[in-house]
Amino acid sequence: MDVNALYQDIILEHYRAKSNSGLREPYQAEVHHVNPSCGDELTLRVNLDGDQVVDVSYLGEGCSISQASTSIMTELVIGHGLAHGLELYEEFKEMMHGQGKVELDEDRFEDAIAFHGVAKFPARVKCALLGWSAFADAAHQATEGQGADR
Amino acid sequence: MDVNALYQDIILEHYRAKSNSGLREPYQAEVHHVNPSCGDELTLRVNLDGDQVVDVSYLGEGCSISQASTSIMTELVIGHGLAHGLELYEEFKEMMHGQGKVELDEDRFEDAIAFHGVAKFPARVKCALLGWSAFADAAHQATEGQGADR
Amino acid sequence: MTPVAAPFDVARVREDFPILAREYAPGKPITYLDSGNTSQKPRQVVDAIADHYLQHNANVARAMHLLGAEATEAYENARAKVAGFIGANRPEEVVFVGNASAGLNLAAHTLGAGLGPGDEIVISVMEHHSNIVPWQMLAERTGATLRWFDITDEGRLDLSDESLINERTKIVSVTWVSNVLGTVNPIAGIAERAHAFGATVVVDASQGVPHLPTDVSALGVDLFVFTSHKMLGPTGLGVVWGRYDLLAELPPFLGGGEMIEVVRMTGSTYAAPPARFEAGTPPIVQAVGLGAAVDYLSAIGMPAIAEREHQLVEYALAGLATVPGLRLLGPTTSHNRGGALAFRIDDIHPHDVSQLLDSRGIAIRGGHHCARPLHERLGVQSSSRASVYLYNTEAEIDTLVDALNWTTDFFKGR
Amino acid sequence: MTPVAAPFDVARVREDFPILAREYAPGKPITYLDSGNTSQKPRQVVDAIADHYLQHNANVARAMHLLGAEATEAYENARAKVAGFIGANRPEEVVFVGNASAGLNLAAHTLGAGLGPGDEIVISVMEHHSNIVPWQMLAERTGATLRWFDITDEGRLDLSDESLINERTKIVSVTWVSNVLGTVNPIAGIAERAHAFGATVVVDASQGVPHLPTDVSALGVDLFVFTSHKMLGPTGLGVVWGRYDLLAELPPFLGGGEMIEVVRMTGSTYAAPPARFEAGTPPIVQAVGLGAAVDYLSAIGMPAIAEREHQLVEYALAGLATVPGLRLLGPTTSHNRGGALAFRIDDIHPHDVSQLLDSRGIAIRGGHHCARPLHERLGVQSSSRASVYLYNTEAEIDTLVDALNWTTDFFKGR
Ligand SMILES: Cc1ncc(COP(=O)(O)O)c(C=O)c1O
Ligand SMILES: Cc1ncc(COP(=O)(O)O)c(C=O)c1O
């Protein structure tokens, strides 16, 4: 097992200097996700304006893979349409479950293509998806909340 | 395994024509003993007069070994001192756990010596002891009751 | 070593079960007719267990290393195999527990948490103690009422009392196949009636899954419990299948490691099914063994096994009918009938029957087979029971019938 | 194949564990330092399991035939061996359950049946989730209050709060040896204090019995729970030892076959211990396997094993102290200390440590090790844990220390 394939420089850079870390106001939904096998926990907030993702903020402690993935995810989804963010999530998930056989489009996924190597380590797939699934969950709750407001 | 050693004629005779079977009055104590592995159940009553065993009666359904043993037990203890009956129980128990190595005295145990062969069948030891231990239990309860009366 | 394929070749099957060649006296092999109690294990299952312990052993889920990954994969593969074998929609519907009894207690504790006086639980008089006592204890804890399906004279479930299942009914728990009478119960119909009143349906499938093709979706039930050791698998393992939606709603039963989400000093939250119901280190290697058993059964094919057992039961019913003084408990034809053949012989106690048969190396069971209420209902204190599985032969049935005739002579002639 | 005798010959011991020769890359054997999670199994244990399945398999207690008698004898012999191994007064004090978690739930349900508001249960902040969640659930069911022993800065149980155990205390349940800190707790003293107030004392001995000579009588406790898979035995088996007088008083927990005396439609009566607590077909072959494990451990001798592990822990403590940025959780000396060696490395998450070590074939555990409250108390979210057993060597510790240094470089250098 080649750990260099797993720990791409981009991943370690994001791990050392996480983007958008720290909880911020305002937000419509906050979720708490857990990876019980390693104990990683993540609190994540989403602030939507209609179908635009205005902000995603989070507080988490976890391994380099989960932290870097969450950091990169926020860069990819903030300031874009929610539908776009959820689409990225689906594609990212598919790639992560593809055991290295599925490729991501660098133009759309930017730093996240570094996770291609992680897909070959089944035990780490959950780590890489923790932030993404928390985002999808929070966004879902936020839209339900908006629906109720109308 | 020689089943003829187990099923002595005396045992089958007692099984077919049980002595002292059927519940009778009066009695000081009644017990219900069970052999959960085969489901055999035995209700047994003891009637004491001071330290004399006046009557032992019972209602039970069970295999030839348990029924014959109970039948023979009643013949040996009715009309004798309680201490004698309990002594016989202890000796009988020791023989049954002796795997065929312990002998009983024919003068004192009469038909019960037929159970010597049963001691070589560990699965049947419980059957042979069911009536005896019910007797000892009932006698114990009856003496406690007498003690309380005084 | 792949197991035999159809057409059914019992001699080839028997080669996989070395214990069937054991001798009770020089040159005389045993006759094992006690599979309703526990089945024998093929070499393939035992090899899978040994190989796992000696080459892949580690704890699951929480181990982040080579052996841990292998063990986790083996355990979860076993879950998927079992799910496939019973027609579950997804592996997460399969929960591993200690045995069928533990599974039925899990059902009683989780389904019963909200019961109270006025609520009714319906079971049947033909249940195994493991599908009686947990519900008696639940009724005692909650004040709910326990009600019972009776049986007909033929030994079938008596469905004539239309009022037994009603708007007060919260849980119906019945056996698929009786371990004494052999009766196969019409589960789908009972489930439909129970669901019409909003009741939850639990099935004790301990004597069903080992012998019949199983499709939990087609049966239309809610919880479905069976046990590894009766289907060529290891001891120490039971299975609870549940509709995922239902499992996701149920509270946990046993607390501990791995069934949690977050444990705080102030309280804990619980994992999603199946983990929620698997506290502590699960029966990992037992699951791997059951996976191998399921592979073995599937390679032969459950339809072929059921068909073969049907033949054997017909043969046995005909043979037993020739024994003087023998009275069968349960249906006397092979229609909707499993391989449990319980009987009484006039004036000979089952314990004595077993003893005589054992002296000829024949293994059957005597007693109430953990179904005392059924025996009371039938007016007998106990019975003898022969039971067959895929590895049994007509010759073994002949051996049984001969020995029963000899037994009758032995006791009559004395 | 008798196992080695003293003086301790680790090379000879390792020959009995084929898995230790597994390679993660050609020519490179794995380094298994995760025995606190689950232990490896010697050939003797695996052979005993295979031999039982292939030659003596049958159900126990209720089978009246050759194989049934052999299986029953094997199962009850295993009970007697385990009783002897832990210094029980009689085999009937040993109850077989599914794992340690099941045993602790049994304790909570049976001891807790009569609790109510105002009653107190005392556990400690260093407990495994399996000795926390069952008591949290019990407190929720009954309204009793859960109270906690804290730990000292050194990672020992903090016994300074004299009022923690008082006249309201009904149950005290603590671990003998911490699975994270390694701390060996002064059980006898705690039991004495609890008994002075009439409380019942439960011990989670899961990390004790595998490593230390055990004498339940000397410890003076009431219930004592441990798990087979951490002491060379099979998965799917836990043990509850209880004082016979106490067991005889306790209500049953799980209902089903074999735990009953008489089952009637109107209610049931229950068997004497241990049967009362063993509903359904027990983990027969798992018990046989644990019996073989106990024979293996006894042949070497638990004092010799404890002494050997003490040496290894001293060696490992010295080695770990040389790794830059490594902080040990728990006592830093080997005094009253078991073989769990949990640590943090600055700025490297335990999951990443495990990954790097795994790339060199080294198996340790990362996470909260089912002890989240303890980690919260220590102010860390998770940790890495190496743990040793009788088959580990000084060379393996060196391999670990080297790999940790490389890990630090790997993350620092990038
Ligand atoms: C201290 C302690 N208690 C309890 C347990 C639970 O044991 P099991 O997983 O066998 O239920 C463990 C092991 O995981 C443990 O280390
Ligand atoms: C119909 C039925 N239900 C439940 C059980 C209990 O299974 P286990 O002993 O594995 O708990 C059995 C077997 O003993 C059975 O035949």
Tab-separated table of C-alpha atoms in Angstrom, chain C residues 139-411:
chain	number	residue	atom	x	y	z
C	139	ALA	CA	-46.881	-9.332	29.286
C	140	GLU	CA	-45.802	-9.402	32.913
C	141	ARG	CA	-43.617	-6.302	32.548
C	142	THR	CA	-46.233	-4.255	30.708
C	143	GLY	CA	-49.638	-5.575	31.777
C	144	ALA	CA	-50.474	-6.562	28.189
C	145	THR	CA	-52.529	-9.716	27.618
C	146	LEU	CA	-51.114	-12.857	26.024
C	147	ARG	CA	-53.539	-14.726	23.760
C	148	TRP	CA	-53.074	-18.036	21.981
C	149	PHE	CA	-53.954	-19.646	18.663
C	150	ASP	CA	-55.167	-23.176	19.334
C	151	ILE	CA	-54.516	-26.138	17.016
C	152	THR	CA	-56.935	-28.387	15.149
C	153	ASP	CA	-57.166	-32.104	15.793
C	154	GLU	CA	-54.940	-32.708	12.814
C	155	GLY	CA	-52.250	-30.545	14.383
C	156	ARG	CA	-52.659	-27.486	12.188
C	157	LEU	CA	-53.011	-23.932	13.409
C	158	ASP	CA	-56.685	-23.272	14.213
C	159	LEU	CA	-57.551	-20.053	12.396
C	160	SER	CA	-61.293	-20.315	12.993
C	161	ASP	CA	-61.457	-17.823	15.870
C	162	GLU	CA	-61.821	-14.616	13.857
C	163	SER	CA	-61.772	-12.436	16.950
C	164	LEU	CA	-58.342	-13.553	18.173
C	165	ILE	CA	-56.602	-10.893	16.099
C	166	ASN	CA	-58.404	-7.603	16.566
C	167	GLU	CA	-57.896	-3.884	17.100
C	168	ARG	CA	-56.234	-4.509	20.485
C	169	THR	CA	-53.637	-6.802	18.906
C	170	LYS	CA	-50.211	-5.167	18.830
C	171	ILE	CA	-47.955	-8.130	18.132
C	172	VAL	CA	-48.521	-11.523	16.509
C	173	SER	CA	-45.649	-13.986	16.869
C	174	VAL	CA	-45.959	-17.472	15.403
C	175	THR	CA	-43.712	-20.222	14.197
C	176	TRP	CA	-43.302	-20.865	10.504
C	177	VAL	CA	-42.758	-24.615	10.940
C	178	SER	CA	-43.553	-26.489	14.147
C	179	ASN	CA	-40.556	-28.227	15.724
C	180	VAL	CA	-42.857	-30.992	17.002
C	181	LEU	CA	-45.801	-31.385	14.643
C	182	GLY	CA	-43.912	-30.475	11.490
C	183	THR	CA	-46.828	-28.266	10.471
C	184	VAL	CA	-45.994	-25.480	8.011
C	185	ASN	CA	-48.122	-22.490	8.971
C	186	PRO	CA	-49.769	-20.093	6.480
C	187	ILE	CA	-47.656	-17.114	7.510
C	188	ALA	CA	-48.600	-14.767	4.663
C	189	GLY	CA	-52.304	-15.033	5.472
C	190	ILE	CA	-51.774	-14.508	9.189
C	191	ALA	CA	-49.568	-11.496	8.448
C	192	GLU	CA	-52.230	-10.001	6.246
C	193	ARG	CA	-54.874	-10.345	8.924
C	194	ALA	CA	-52.561	-8.906	11.589
C	195	HIS	CA	-51.533	-5.981	9.392
C	196	ALA	CA	-55.168	-5.165	8.749
C	197	PHE	CA	-55.328	-4.282	12.461
C	198	GLY	CA	-51.949	-2.550	12.472
C	199	ALA	CA	-50.216	-5.289	14.454
C	200	THR	CA	-46.558	-6.179	13.963
C	201	VAL	CA	-45.811	-9.711	12.808
C	202	VAL	CA	-42.898	-11.711	14.188
C	203	VAL	CA	-42.040	-15.131	12.802
C	204	ASP	CA	-39.998	-17.822	14.507
C	205	ALA	CA	-38.398	-19.275	11.411
C	206	SER	CA	-35.940	-21.542	13.234
C	207	GLN	CA	-37.372	-24.693	11.650
C	208	GLY	CA	-38.252	-23.022	8.354
C	209	VAL	CA	-35.148	-21.367	6.910
C	210	PRO	CA	-32.995	-24.523	7.155
C	211	HIS	CA	-35.464	-26.523	5.088
C	212	LEU	CA	-37.527	-24.316	2.767
C	213	PRO	CA	-36.695	-21.696	0.139
C	214	THR	CA	-37.153	-18.410	1.986
C	215	ASP	CA	-38.369	-15.080	0.696
C	216	VAL	CA	-39.090	-12.708	3.562
C	217	SER	CA	-40.592	-10.141	1.212
C	218	ALA	CA	-43.124	-12.650	-0.125
C	219	LEU	CA	-44.062	-13.722	3.398
C	220	GLY	CA	-44.884	-10.097	4.149
C	221	VAL	CA	-43.794	-10.158	7.782
C	222	ASP	CA	-42.007	-7.596	9.947
C	223	LEU	CA	-39.446	-9.457	12.031
C	224	PHE	CA	-38.141	-12.896	11.206
C	225	VAL	CA	-35.856	-14.893	13.484
C	226	PHE	CA	-33.785	-18.023	12.922
C	227	THR	CA	-30.709	-19.797	14.183
C	228	SER	CA	-27.424	-20.778	12.544
C	229	HIS	CA	-26.844	-24.123	14.231
C	230	LYS	CA	-29.923	-25.742	12.682
C	231	MET	CA	-28.851	-24.852	9.118
C	232	LEU	CA	-25.338	-26.336	8.941
C	233	GLY	CA	-23.828	-23.266	10.611
C	234	PRO	CA	-21.977	-22.773	13.907
C	235	THR	CA	-23.513	-22.540	17.358
C	236	GLY	CA	-23.476	-19.120	19.013
C	237	LEU	CA	-25.280	-17.277	16.215
C	238	GLY	CA	-28.865	-16.278	15.545
C	239	VAL	CA	-30.317	-13.988	12.899
C	240	VAL	CA	-33.002	-11.343	13.127
C	241	TRP	CA	-34.237	-10.032	9.822
C	242	GLY	CA	-36.398	-6.918	10.018
C	243	ARG	CA	-37.975	-4.546	7.529
C	244	TYR	CA	-35.496	-1.678	7.461
C	245	ASP	CA	-38.143	0.952	8.186
C	246	LEU	CA	-39.215	-0.930	11.274
C	247	LEU	CA	-35.664	-1.560	12.501
C	248	ALA	CA	-34.887	2.133	12.080
C	249	GLU	CA	-37.800	2.986	14.421
C	250	LEU	CA	-37.085	0.443	17.137
C	251	PRO	CA	-35.228	1.399	20.309
C	252	PRO	CA	-32.010	-0.455	21.114
C	253	PHE	CA	-32.102	-3.524	23.370
C	254	LEU	CA	-28.582	-4.315	24.602
C	255	GLY	CA	-26.231	-1.389	25.208
C	256	GLY	CA	-22.492	-1.334	24.640
C	257	GLY	CA	-19.694	-0.782	22.202
C	258	GLU	CA	-20.457	-0.431	18.483
C	259	MET	CA	-24.227	0.107	18.893
C	260	ILE	CA	-23.748	3.756	19.735
C	261	GLU	CA	-23.370	6.974	17.835
C	262	VAL	CA	-22.112	9.290	20.590
C	263	VAL	CA	-21.644	8.326	24.252
C	264	ARG	CA	-21.669	11.227	26.676
C	265	MET	CA	-21.768	11.160	30.460
C	266	THR	CA	-25.166	12.822	30.165
C	267	GLY	CA	-26.627	10.268	27.745
C	268	SER	CA	-26.003	8.475	24.510
C	269	THR	CA	-27.320	8.331	20.961
C	270	TYR	CA	-27.521	5.152	18.942
C	271	ALA	CA	-26.265	3.927	15.596
C	272	ALA	CA	-28.472	3.014	12.645
C	273	PRO	CA	-29.474	-0.632	12.091
C	274	PRO	CA	-28.012	-3.210	12.055
C	275	ALA	CA	-25.256	-1.836	14.353
C	276	ARG	CA	-27.845	-0.525	16.831
C	277	PHE	CA	-28.740	-4.097	17.732
C	278	GLU	CA	-25.233	-5.547	17.815
C	279	ALA	CA	-23.671	-4.432	21.098
C	280	GLY	CA	-20.040	-5.354	21.604
C	281	THR	CA	-17.871	-7.614	19.513
C	282	PRO	CA	-20.290	-9.542	17.304
C	283	PRO	CA	-20.137	-13.285	16.607
C	284	ILE	CA	-17.712	-12.586	13.772
C	285	VAL	CA	-16.395	-16.017	12.955
C	286	GLN	CA	-19.799	-17.604	13.546
C	287	ALA	CA	-21.192	-15.301	10.864
C	288	VAL	CA	-18.379	-16.324	8.533
C	289	GLY	CA	-19.303	-19.959	9.210
C	290	LEU	CA	-22.967	-19.296	8.521
C	291	GLY	CA	-21.958	-17.589	5.278
C	292	ALA	CA	-20.195	-20.810	4.264
C	293	ALA	CA	-23.278	-22.820	5.272
C	294	VAL	CA	-25.482	-20.601	3.155
C	295	ASP	CA	-23.098	-21.060	0.223
C	296	TYR	CA	-23.277	-24.812	0.719
C	297	LEU	CA	-27.079	-24.881	0.836
C	298	SER	CA	-27.368	-22.516	-2.129
C	299	ALA	CA	-25.031	-24.590	-4.275
C	300	ILE	CA	-27.337	-27.564	-3.859
C	301	GLY	CA	-30.370	-25.304	-4.024
C	302	MET	CA	-33.077	-24.926	-1.417
C	303	PRO	CA	-35.816	-26.117	-3.793
C	304	ALA	CA	-33.896	-29.355	-4.349
C	305	ILE	CA	-33.345	-29.751	-0.613
C	306	ALA	CA	-37.015	-29.153	0.168
C	307	GLU	CA	-38.064	-31.621	-2.519
C	308	ARG	CA	-35.637	-34.233	-1.215
C	309	GLU	CA	-36.825	-33.799	2.383
C	310	HIS	CA	-40.397	-34.089	1.206
C	311	GLN	CA	-39.584	-37.516	-0.260
C	312	LEU	CA	-37.862	-38.571	2.940
C	313	VAL	CA	-40.777	-37.442	5.087
C	314	GLU	CA	-43.209	-39.422	2.927
C	315	TYR	CA	-41.008	-42.458	3.237
C	316	ALA	CA	-40.731	-42.001	6.993
C	317	LEU	CA	-44.462	-41.461	7.494
C	318	ALA	CA	-45.131	-44.744	5.683
C	319	GLY	CA	-42.480	-46.538	7.724
C	320	LEU	CA	-43.611	-45.229	11.103
C	321	ALA	CA	-47.201	-46.235	10.308
C	322	THR	CA	-46.075	-49.880	10.374
C	323	VAL	CA	-44.841	-49.763	13.985
C	324	PRO	CA	-47.463	-51.278	16.292
C	325	GLY	CA	-48.764	-48.901	18.955
C	326	LEU	CA	-47.069	-45.857	17.391
C	327	ARG	CA	-49.150	-42.699	17.253
C	328	LEU	CA	-47.847	-39.726	15.269
C	329	LEU	CA	-48.314	-36.205	16.635
C	330	GLY	CA	-49.174	-33.765	13.860
C	331	PRO	CA	-50.255	-34.219	10.248
C	332	THR	CA	-49.985	-37.793	8.983
C	333	THR	CA	-49.527	-36.740	5.361
C	334	SER	CA	-46.563	-34.921	3.908
C	335	HIS	CA	-48.646	-32.005	2.644
C	336	ASN	CA	-47.374	-28.705	4.118
C	337	ARG	CA	-45.283	-30.684	6.528
C	338	GLY	CA	-41.680	-30.303	7.627
C	339	GLY	CA	-39.276	-32.966	8.760
C	340	ALA	CA	-40.152	-33.170	12.473
C	341	LEU	CA	-41.703	-36.565	13.181
C	342	ALA	CA	-42.909	-36.706	16.778
C	343	PHE	CA	-44.684	-39.775	18.089
C	344	ARG	CA	-45.753	-41.782	21.110
C	345	ILE	CA	-45.535	-45.524	21.498
C	346	ASP	CA	-48.139	-47.087	23.786
C	347	ASP	CA	-46.837	-47.796	27.260
C	348	ILE	CA	-43.243	-46.934	26.463
C	349	HIS	CA	-41.917	-43.657	27.755
C	350	PRO	CA	-39.980	-41.522	25.212
C	351	HIS	CA	-36.929	-41.557	27.438
C	352	ASP	CA	-36.879	-45.342	27.260
C	353	VAL	CA	-37.403	-45.251	23.501
C	354	SER	CA	-34.387	-42.945	23.142
C	355	GLN	CA	-32.309	-45.239	25.310
C	356	LEU	CA	-33.086	-48.329	23.282
C	357	LEU	CA	-32.451	-46.482	20.017
C	358	ASP	CA	-29.198	-45.076	21.343
C	359	SER	CA	-28.027	-48.604	22.071
C	360	ARG	CA	-28.238	-49.066	18.300
C	361	GLY	CA	-26.541	-45.750	17.560
C	362	ILE	CA	-29.723	-43.977	16.546
C	363	ALA	CA	-30.033	-40.361	17.695
C	364	ILE	CA	-33.542	-38.970	18.158
C	365	ARG	CA	-34.931	-36.647	20.805
C	366	GLY	CA	-37.264	-37.485	23.695
C	367	GLY	CA	-39.111	-35.113	26.008
C	368	HIS	CA	-41.307	-32.113	25.365
C	369	HIS	CA	-38.886	-30.561	22.856
C	370	CYS	CA	-39.263	-27.155	24.508
C	371	ALA	CA	-42.970	-27.210	23.698
C	372	ARG	CA	-44.646	-28.144	26.954
C	373	PRO	CA	-47.899	-26.220	26.335
C	374	LEU	CA	-48.288	-28.085	23.028
C	375	HIS	CA	-47.803	-31.444	24.729
C	376	GLU	CA	-50.295	-30.476	27.408
C	377	ARG	CA	-52.743	-29.505	24.669
C	378	LEU	CA	-52.206	-32.900	23.038
C	379	GLY	CA	-52.745	-34.614	26.360
C	380	VAL	CA	-49.296	-36.195	26.492
C	381	GLN	CA	-46.458	-35.444	28.821
C	382	SER	CA	-43.713	-35.979	26.300
C	383	SER	CA	-42.927	-37.587	22.973
C	384	SER	CA	-40.160	-39.005	20.822
C	385	ARG	CA	-39.045	-37.033	17.811
C	386	ALA	CA	-37.058	-38.058	14.778
C	387	SER	CA	-36.130	-35.263	12.388
C	388	VAL	CA	-34.471	-35.355	8.992
C	389	TYR	CA	-32.199	-33.138	6.928
C	390	LEU	CA	-30.568	-33.197	3.531
C	391	TYR	CA	-27.959	-35.787	4.532
C	392	ASN	CA	-30.399	-38.455	5.731
C	393	THR	CA	-31.240	-41.558	3.713
C	394	GLU	CA	-34.106	-43.995	3.298
C	395	ALA	CA	-31.819	-46.666	4.749
C	396	GLU	CA	-31.567	-44.631	7.949
C	397	ILE	CA	-35.348	-44.451	8.143
C	398	ASP	CA	-35.425	-48.250	7.787
C	399	THR	CA	-32.913	-48.522	10.617
C	400	LEU	CA	-35.161	-46.350	12.764
C	401	VAL	CA	-38.297	-48.330	12.002
C	402	ASP	CA	-36.534	-51.654	12.688
C	403	ALA	CA	-35.231	-50.329	15.982
C	404	LEU	CA	-38.668	-49.083	17.010
C	405	ASN	CA	-40.139	-52.521	16.346
C	406	TRP	CA	-37.374	-54.081	18.407
C	407	THR	CA	-38.027	-51.538	21.171
C	408	THR	CA	-41.691	-52.477	21.308
C	409	ASP	CA	-40.753	-56.159	21.499
C	410	PHE	CA	-38.147	-55.451	24.168
C	411	PHE	CA	-40.664	-53.861	26.508
